[in-house]
mmCIF file of C-alpha atoms and ligand atoms in Angstrom:
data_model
loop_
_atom_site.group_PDB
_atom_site.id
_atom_site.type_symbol
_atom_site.label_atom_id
_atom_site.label_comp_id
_atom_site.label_asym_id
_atom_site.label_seq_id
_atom_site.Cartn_x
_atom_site.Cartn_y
_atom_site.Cartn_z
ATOM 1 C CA UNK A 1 0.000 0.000 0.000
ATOM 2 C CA UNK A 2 1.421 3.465 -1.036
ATOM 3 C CA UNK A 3 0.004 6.417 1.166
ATOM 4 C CA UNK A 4 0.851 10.213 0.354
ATOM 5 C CA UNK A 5 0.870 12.524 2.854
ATOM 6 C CA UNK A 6 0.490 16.505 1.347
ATOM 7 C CA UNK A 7 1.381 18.957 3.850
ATOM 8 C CA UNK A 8 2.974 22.122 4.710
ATOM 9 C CA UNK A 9 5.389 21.031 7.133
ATOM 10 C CA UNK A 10 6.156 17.420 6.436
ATOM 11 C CA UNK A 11 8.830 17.687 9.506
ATOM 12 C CA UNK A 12 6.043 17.576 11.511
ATOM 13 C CA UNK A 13 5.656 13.703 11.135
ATOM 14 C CA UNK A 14 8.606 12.671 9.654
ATOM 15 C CA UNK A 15 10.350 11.006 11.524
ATOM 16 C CA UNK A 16 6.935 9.487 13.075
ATOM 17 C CA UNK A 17 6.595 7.704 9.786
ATOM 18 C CA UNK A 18 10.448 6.274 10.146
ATOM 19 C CA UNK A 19 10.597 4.730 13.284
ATOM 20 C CA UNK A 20 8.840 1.534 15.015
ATOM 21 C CA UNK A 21 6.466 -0.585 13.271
ATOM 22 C CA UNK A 22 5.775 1.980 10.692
ATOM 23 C CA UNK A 23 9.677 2.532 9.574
ATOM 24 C CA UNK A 24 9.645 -1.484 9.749
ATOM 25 C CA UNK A 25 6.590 -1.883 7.736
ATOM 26 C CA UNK A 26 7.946 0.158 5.015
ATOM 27 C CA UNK A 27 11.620 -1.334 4.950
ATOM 28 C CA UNK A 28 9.776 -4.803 4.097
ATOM 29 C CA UNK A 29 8.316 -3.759 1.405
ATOM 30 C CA UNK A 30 4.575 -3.855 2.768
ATOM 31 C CA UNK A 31 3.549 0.026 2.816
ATOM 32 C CA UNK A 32 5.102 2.828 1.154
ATOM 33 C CA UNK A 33 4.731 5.967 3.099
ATOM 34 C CA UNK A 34 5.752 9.489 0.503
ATOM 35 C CA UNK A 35 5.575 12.928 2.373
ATOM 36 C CA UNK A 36 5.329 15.967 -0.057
ATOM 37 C CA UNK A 37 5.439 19.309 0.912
ATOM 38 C CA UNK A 38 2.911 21.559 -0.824
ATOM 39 C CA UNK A 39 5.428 24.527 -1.053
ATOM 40 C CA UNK A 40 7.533 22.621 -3.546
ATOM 41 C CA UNK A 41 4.651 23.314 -5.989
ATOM 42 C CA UNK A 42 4.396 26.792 -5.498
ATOM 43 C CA UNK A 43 5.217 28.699 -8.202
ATOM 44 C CA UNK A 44 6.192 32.449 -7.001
ATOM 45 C CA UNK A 45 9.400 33.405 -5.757
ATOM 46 C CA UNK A 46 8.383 33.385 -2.327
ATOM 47 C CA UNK A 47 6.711 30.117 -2.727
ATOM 48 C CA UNK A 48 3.335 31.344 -0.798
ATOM 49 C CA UNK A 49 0.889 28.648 -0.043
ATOM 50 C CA UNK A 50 -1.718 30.198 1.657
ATOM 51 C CA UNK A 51 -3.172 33.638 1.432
ATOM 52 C CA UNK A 52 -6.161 35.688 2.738
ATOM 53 C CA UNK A 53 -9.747 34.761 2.821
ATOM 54 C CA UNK A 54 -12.111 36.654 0.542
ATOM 55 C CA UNK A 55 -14.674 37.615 2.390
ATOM 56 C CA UNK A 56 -12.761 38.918 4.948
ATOM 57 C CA UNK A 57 -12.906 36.087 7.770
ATOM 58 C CA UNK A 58 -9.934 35.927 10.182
ATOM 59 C CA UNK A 59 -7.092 33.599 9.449
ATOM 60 C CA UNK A 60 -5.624 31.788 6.551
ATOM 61 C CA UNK A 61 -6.816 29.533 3.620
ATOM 62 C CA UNK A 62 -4.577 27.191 1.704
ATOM 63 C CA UNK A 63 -4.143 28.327 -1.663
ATOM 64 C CA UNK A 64 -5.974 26.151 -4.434
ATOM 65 C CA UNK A 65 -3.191 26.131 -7.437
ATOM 66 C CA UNK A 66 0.013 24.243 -5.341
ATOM 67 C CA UNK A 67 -2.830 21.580 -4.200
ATOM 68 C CA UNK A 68 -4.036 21.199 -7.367
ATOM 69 C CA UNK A 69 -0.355 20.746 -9.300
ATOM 70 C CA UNK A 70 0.347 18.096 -6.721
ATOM 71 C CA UNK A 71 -2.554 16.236 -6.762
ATOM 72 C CA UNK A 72 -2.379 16.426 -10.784
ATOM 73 C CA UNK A 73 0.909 15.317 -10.835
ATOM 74 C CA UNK A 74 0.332 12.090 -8.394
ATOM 75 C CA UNK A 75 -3.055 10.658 -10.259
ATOM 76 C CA UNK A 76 -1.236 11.062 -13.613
ATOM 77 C CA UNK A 77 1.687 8.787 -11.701
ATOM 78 C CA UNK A 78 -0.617 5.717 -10.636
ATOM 79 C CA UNK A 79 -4.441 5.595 -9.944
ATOM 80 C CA UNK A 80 -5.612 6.893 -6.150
ATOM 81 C CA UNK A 81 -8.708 4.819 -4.389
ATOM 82 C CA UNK A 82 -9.075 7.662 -2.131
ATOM 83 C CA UNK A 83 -8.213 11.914 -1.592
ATOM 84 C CA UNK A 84 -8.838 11.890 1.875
ATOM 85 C CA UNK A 85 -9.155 15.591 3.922
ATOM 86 C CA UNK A 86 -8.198 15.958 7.381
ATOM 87 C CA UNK A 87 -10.655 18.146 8.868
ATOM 88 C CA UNK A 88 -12.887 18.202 12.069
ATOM 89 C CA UNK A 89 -15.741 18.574 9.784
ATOM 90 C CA UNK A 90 -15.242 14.688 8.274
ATOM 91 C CA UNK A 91 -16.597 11.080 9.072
ATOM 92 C CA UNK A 92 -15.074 10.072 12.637
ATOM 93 C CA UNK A 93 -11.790 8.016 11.958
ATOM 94 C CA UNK A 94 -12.534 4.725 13.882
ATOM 95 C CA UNK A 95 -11.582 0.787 13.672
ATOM 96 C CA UNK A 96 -13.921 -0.072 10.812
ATOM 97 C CA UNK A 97 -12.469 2.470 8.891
ATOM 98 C CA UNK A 98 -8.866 1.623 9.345
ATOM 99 C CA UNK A 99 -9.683 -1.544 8.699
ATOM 100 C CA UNK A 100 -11.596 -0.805 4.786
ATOM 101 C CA UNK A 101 -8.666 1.858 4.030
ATOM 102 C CA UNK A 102 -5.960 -1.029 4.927
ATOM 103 C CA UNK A 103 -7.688 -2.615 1.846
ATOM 104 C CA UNK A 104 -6.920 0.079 -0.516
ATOM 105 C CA UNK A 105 -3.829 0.458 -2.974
ATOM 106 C CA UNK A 106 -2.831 3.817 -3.500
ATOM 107 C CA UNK A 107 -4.396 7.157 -0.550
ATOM 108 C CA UNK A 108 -3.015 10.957 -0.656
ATOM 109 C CA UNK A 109 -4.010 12.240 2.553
ATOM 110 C CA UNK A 110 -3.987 15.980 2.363
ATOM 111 C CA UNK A 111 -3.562 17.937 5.475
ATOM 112 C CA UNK A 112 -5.530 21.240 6.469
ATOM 113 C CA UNK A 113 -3.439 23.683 7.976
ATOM 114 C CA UNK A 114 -4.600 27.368 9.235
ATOM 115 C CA UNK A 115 -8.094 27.821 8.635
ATOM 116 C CA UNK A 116 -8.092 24.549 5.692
ATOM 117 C CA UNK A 117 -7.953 24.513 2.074
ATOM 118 C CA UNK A 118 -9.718 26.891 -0.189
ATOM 119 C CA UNK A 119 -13.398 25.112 -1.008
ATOM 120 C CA UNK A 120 -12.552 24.001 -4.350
ATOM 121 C CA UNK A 121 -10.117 21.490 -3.358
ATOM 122 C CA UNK A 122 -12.447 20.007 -1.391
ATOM 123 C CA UNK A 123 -15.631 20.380 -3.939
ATOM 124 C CA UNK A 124 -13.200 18.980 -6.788
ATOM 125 C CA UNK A 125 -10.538 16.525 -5.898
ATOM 126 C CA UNK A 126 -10.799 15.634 -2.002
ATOM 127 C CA UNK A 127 -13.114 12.132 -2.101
ATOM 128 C CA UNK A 128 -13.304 11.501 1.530
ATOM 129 C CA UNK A 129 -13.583 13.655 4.367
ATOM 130 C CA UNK A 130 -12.040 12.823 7.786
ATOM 131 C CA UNK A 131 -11.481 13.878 11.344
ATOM 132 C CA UNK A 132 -10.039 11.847 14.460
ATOM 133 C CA UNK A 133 -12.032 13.632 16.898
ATOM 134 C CA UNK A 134 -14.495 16.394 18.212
ATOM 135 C CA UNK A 135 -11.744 18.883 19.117
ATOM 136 C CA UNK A 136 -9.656 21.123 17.009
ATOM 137 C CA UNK A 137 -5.789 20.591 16.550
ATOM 138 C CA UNK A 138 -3.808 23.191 15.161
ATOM 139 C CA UNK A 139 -3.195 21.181 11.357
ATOM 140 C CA UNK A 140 -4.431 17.860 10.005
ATOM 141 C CA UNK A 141 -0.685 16.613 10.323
ATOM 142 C CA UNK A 142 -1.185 14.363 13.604
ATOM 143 C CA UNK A 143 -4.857 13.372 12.087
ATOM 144 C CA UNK A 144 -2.696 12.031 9.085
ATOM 145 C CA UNK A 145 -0.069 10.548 11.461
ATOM 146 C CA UNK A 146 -2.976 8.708 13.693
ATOM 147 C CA UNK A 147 -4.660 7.168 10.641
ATOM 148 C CA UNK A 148 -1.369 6.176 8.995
ATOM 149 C CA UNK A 149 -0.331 3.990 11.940
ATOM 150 C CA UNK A 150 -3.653 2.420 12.579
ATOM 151 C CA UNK A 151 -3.820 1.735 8.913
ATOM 152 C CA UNK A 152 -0.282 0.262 8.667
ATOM 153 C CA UNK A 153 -0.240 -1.914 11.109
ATOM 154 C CA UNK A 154 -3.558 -3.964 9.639
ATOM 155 C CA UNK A 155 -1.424 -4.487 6.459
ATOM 156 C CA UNK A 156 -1.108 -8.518 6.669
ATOM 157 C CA UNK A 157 3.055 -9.266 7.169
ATOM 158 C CA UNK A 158 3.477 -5.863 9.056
ATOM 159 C CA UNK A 159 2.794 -7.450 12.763
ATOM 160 C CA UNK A 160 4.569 -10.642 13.454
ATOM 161 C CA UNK A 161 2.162 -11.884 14.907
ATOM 162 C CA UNK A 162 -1.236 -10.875 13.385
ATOM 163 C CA UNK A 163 -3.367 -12.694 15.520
ATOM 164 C CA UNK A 164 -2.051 -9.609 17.828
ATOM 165 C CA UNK A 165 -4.528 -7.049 15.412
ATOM 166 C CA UNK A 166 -7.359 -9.589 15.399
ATOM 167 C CA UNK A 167 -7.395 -9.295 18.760
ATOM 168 C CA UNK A 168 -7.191 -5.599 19.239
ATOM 169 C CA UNK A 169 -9.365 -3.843 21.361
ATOM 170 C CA UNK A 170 -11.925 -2.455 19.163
ATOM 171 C CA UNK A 171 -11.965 -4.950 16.731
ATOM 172 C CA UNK A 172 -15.145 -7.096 17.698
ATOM 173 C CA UNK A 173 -16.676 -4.613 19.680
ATOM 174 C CA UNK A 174 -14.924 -5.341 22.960
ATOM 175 C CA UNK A 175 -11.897 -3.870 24.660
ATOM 176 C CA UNK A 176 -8.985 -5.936 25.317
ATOM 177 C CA UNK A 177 -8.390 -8.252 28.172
ATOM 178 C CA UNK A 178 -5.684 -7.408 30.939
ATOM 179 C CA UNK A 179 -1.991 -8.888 29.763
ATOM 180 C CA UNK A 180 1.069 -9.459 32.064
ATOM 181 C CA UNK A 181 4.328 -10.854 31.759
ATOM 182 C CA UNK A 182 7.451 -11.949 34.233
ATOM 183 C CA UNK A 183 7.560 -12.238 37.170
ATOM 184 C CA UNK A 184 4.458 -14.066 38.089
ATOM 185 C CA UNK A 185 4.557 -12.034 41.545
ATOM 186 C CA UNK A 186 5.967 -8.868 42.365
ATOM 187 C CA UNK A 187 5.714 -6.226 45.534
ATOM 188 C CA UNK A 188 2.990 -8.845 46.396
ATOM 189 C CA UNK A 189 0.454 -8.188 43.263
ATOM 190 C CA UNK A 190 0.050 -11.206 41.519
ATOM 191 C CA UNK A 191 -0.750 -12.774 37.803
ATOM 192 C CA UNK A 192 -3.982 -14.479 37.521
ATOM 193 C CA UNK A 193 -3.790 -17.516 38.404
ATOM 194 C CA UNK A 194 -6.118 -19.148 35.837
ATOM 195 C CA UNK A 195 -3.277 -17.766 32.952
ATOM 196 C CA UNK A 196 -0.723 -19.362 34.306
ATOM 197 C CA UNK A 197 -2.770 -22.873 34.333
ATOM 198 C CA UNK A 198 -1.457 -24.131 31.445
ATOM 199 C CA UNK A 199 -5.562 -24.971 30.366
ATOM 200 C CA UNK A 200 -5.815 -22.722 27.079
ATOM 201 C CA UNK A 201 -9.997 -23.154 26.867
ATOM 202 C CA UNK A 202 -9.860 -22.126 30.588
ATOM 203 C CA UNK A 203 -7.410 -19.358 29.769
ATOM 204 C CA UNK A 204 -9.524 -18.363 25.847
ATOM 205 C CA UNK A 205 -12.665 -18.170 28.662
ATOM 206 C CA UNK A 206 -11.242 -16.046 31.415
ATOM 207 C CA UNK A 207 -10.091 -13.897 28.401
ATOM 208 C CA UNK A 208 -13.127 -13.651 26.838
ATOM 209 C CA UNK A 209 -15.217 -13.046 30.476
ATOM 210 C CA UNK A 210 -12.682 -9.833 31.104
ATOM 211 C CA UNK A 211 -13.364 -8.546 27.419
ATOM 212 C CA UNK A 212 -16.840 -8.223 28.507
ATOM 213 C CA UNK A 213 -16.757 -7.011 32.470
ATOM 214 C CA UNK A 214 -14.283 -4.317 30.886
ATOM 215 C CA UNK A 215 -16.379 -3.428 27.602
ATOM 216 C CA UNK A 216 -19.519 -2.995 30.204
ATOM 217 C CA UNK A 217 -17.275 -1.205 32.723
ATOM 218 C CA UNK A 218 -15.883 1.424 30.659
ATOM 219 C CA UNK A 219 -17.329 1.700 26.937
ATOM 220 C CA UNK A 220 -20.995 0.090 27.146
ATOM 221 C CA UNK A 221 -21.704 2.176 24.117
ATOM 222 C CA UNK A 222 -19.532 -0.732 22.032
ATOM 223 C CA UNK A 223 -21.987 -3.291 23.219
ATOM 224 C CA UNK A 224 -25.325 -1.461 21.334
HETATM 225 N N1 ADE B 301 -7.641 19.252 11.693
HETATM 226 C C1 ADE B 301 -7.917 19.992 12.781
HETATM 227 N N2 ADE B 301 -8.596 19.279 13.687
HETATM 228 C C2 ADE B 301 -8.755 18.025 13.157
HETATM 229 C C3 ADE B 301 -9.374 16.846 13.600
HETATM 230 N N3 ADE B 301 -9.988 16.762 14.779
HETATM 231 N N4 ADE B 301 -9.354 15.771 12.794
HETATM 232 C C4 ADE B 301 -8.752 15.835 11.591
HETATM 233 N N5 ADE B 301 -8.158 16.923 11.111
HETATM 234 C C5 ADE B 301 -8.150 18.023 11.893
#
């Protein structure tokens, strides 16, 4: 899967998208992530990507023609499945999401910035709008960062073990049962006895029971 990532400071997230399972995924050849920063396609001499609002409204919009000449330039390169937005006026990013988007070949991912893109970008090219929350961050470059890594990591190959994104919280409706490692016991607080039984249909049961006390518990909304 190739993702592009079109923003005015690509620093931002850079070296988000190198390291850990992301950096990993890419060096094995299962997810191409590109950054591209808008201002290379600026074509004045003091390569100005945003400007004024007409109308007169404070703060400001991202200019339509460096957008445009980027955009042009990347669908005449391969064929895009999506033009995803990051705004706070989009769909709410969630698992079922992630998981259709994993599916997908080619995504640019454009980043608002300021007070977002002028209206024709989004009226012309953007196919999907998106937001990863009902609050208001100061660009869409952490909104692009958040979906890239939940999108990654579904990729089949990119965890060892992917029985360890099947079982996600989130991913049948349920949050995820308690996990502990070595040592069994320490400052007195103790592992579970039942996981340390040895009896996996005891152990796939006492899992499945704490899925449930903790989806009631905390996010009974999941269970509707
Ligand atoms: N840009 C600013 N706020 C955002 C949000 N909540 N989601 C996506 N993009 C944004």
């Amino acid at each position: 899967m190739r993702i592009d990532i079109l923003t005015l400071f690509p620093q931002m997230i850079e070296s988000f998208m190198n390291e850990s399972i992301l950096g990993r995924a890419q060096k094995g050849g299962f997810a191409q992530i590109v950054l591209h920063d808008i201002r290379d396609y600026t074509t004045d001499k003091h390569h100005k990507a945003d400007d004024y609002s007409f109308g007169g409204s404070a703060g400001l919009v991202m200019k339509v023609e460096p957008i445009y000449r980027l955009i042009t330039k990347l669908k005449s390169e391969r064929e895009y499945d999506e033009v995803i937005y990051t705004s706070p006026d989009g769909e709410t990013f969630n698992q079922p999401m992630a998981n259709s988007l994993s599916l997908l070949n080619n995504v640019i991912i454009l980043c608002g910035h300021y007070k977002g893109v002028d209206h024709r970008i989004r009226e012309h090219l953007i196919t999907k709008e998106v937001s990863i929350g009902d609050y208001v961050l100061t660009g869409g470059e952490l909104a692009a960062a958040v979906m890239t890594d939940s999108i990654v990591r579904l990729i089949p190959g990119v965890l060892t073990d992917e029985q360890s994104a099947l079982s996600d919280s989130f991913q049948d409706n349920l949050l995820a049962p308690p996990v502990y490692t070595r040592p069994r016991e320490f400052n007195g607080w103790s592992v579970p006895d039942v996981l340390l039984s040895g009896n996996q249909a005891l152990i796939d049961q006492w899992q499945m029971d704490q899925a449930m006390e903790r989806t009631l518990a905390l996010r009974p909304d999941l269970l509707k």
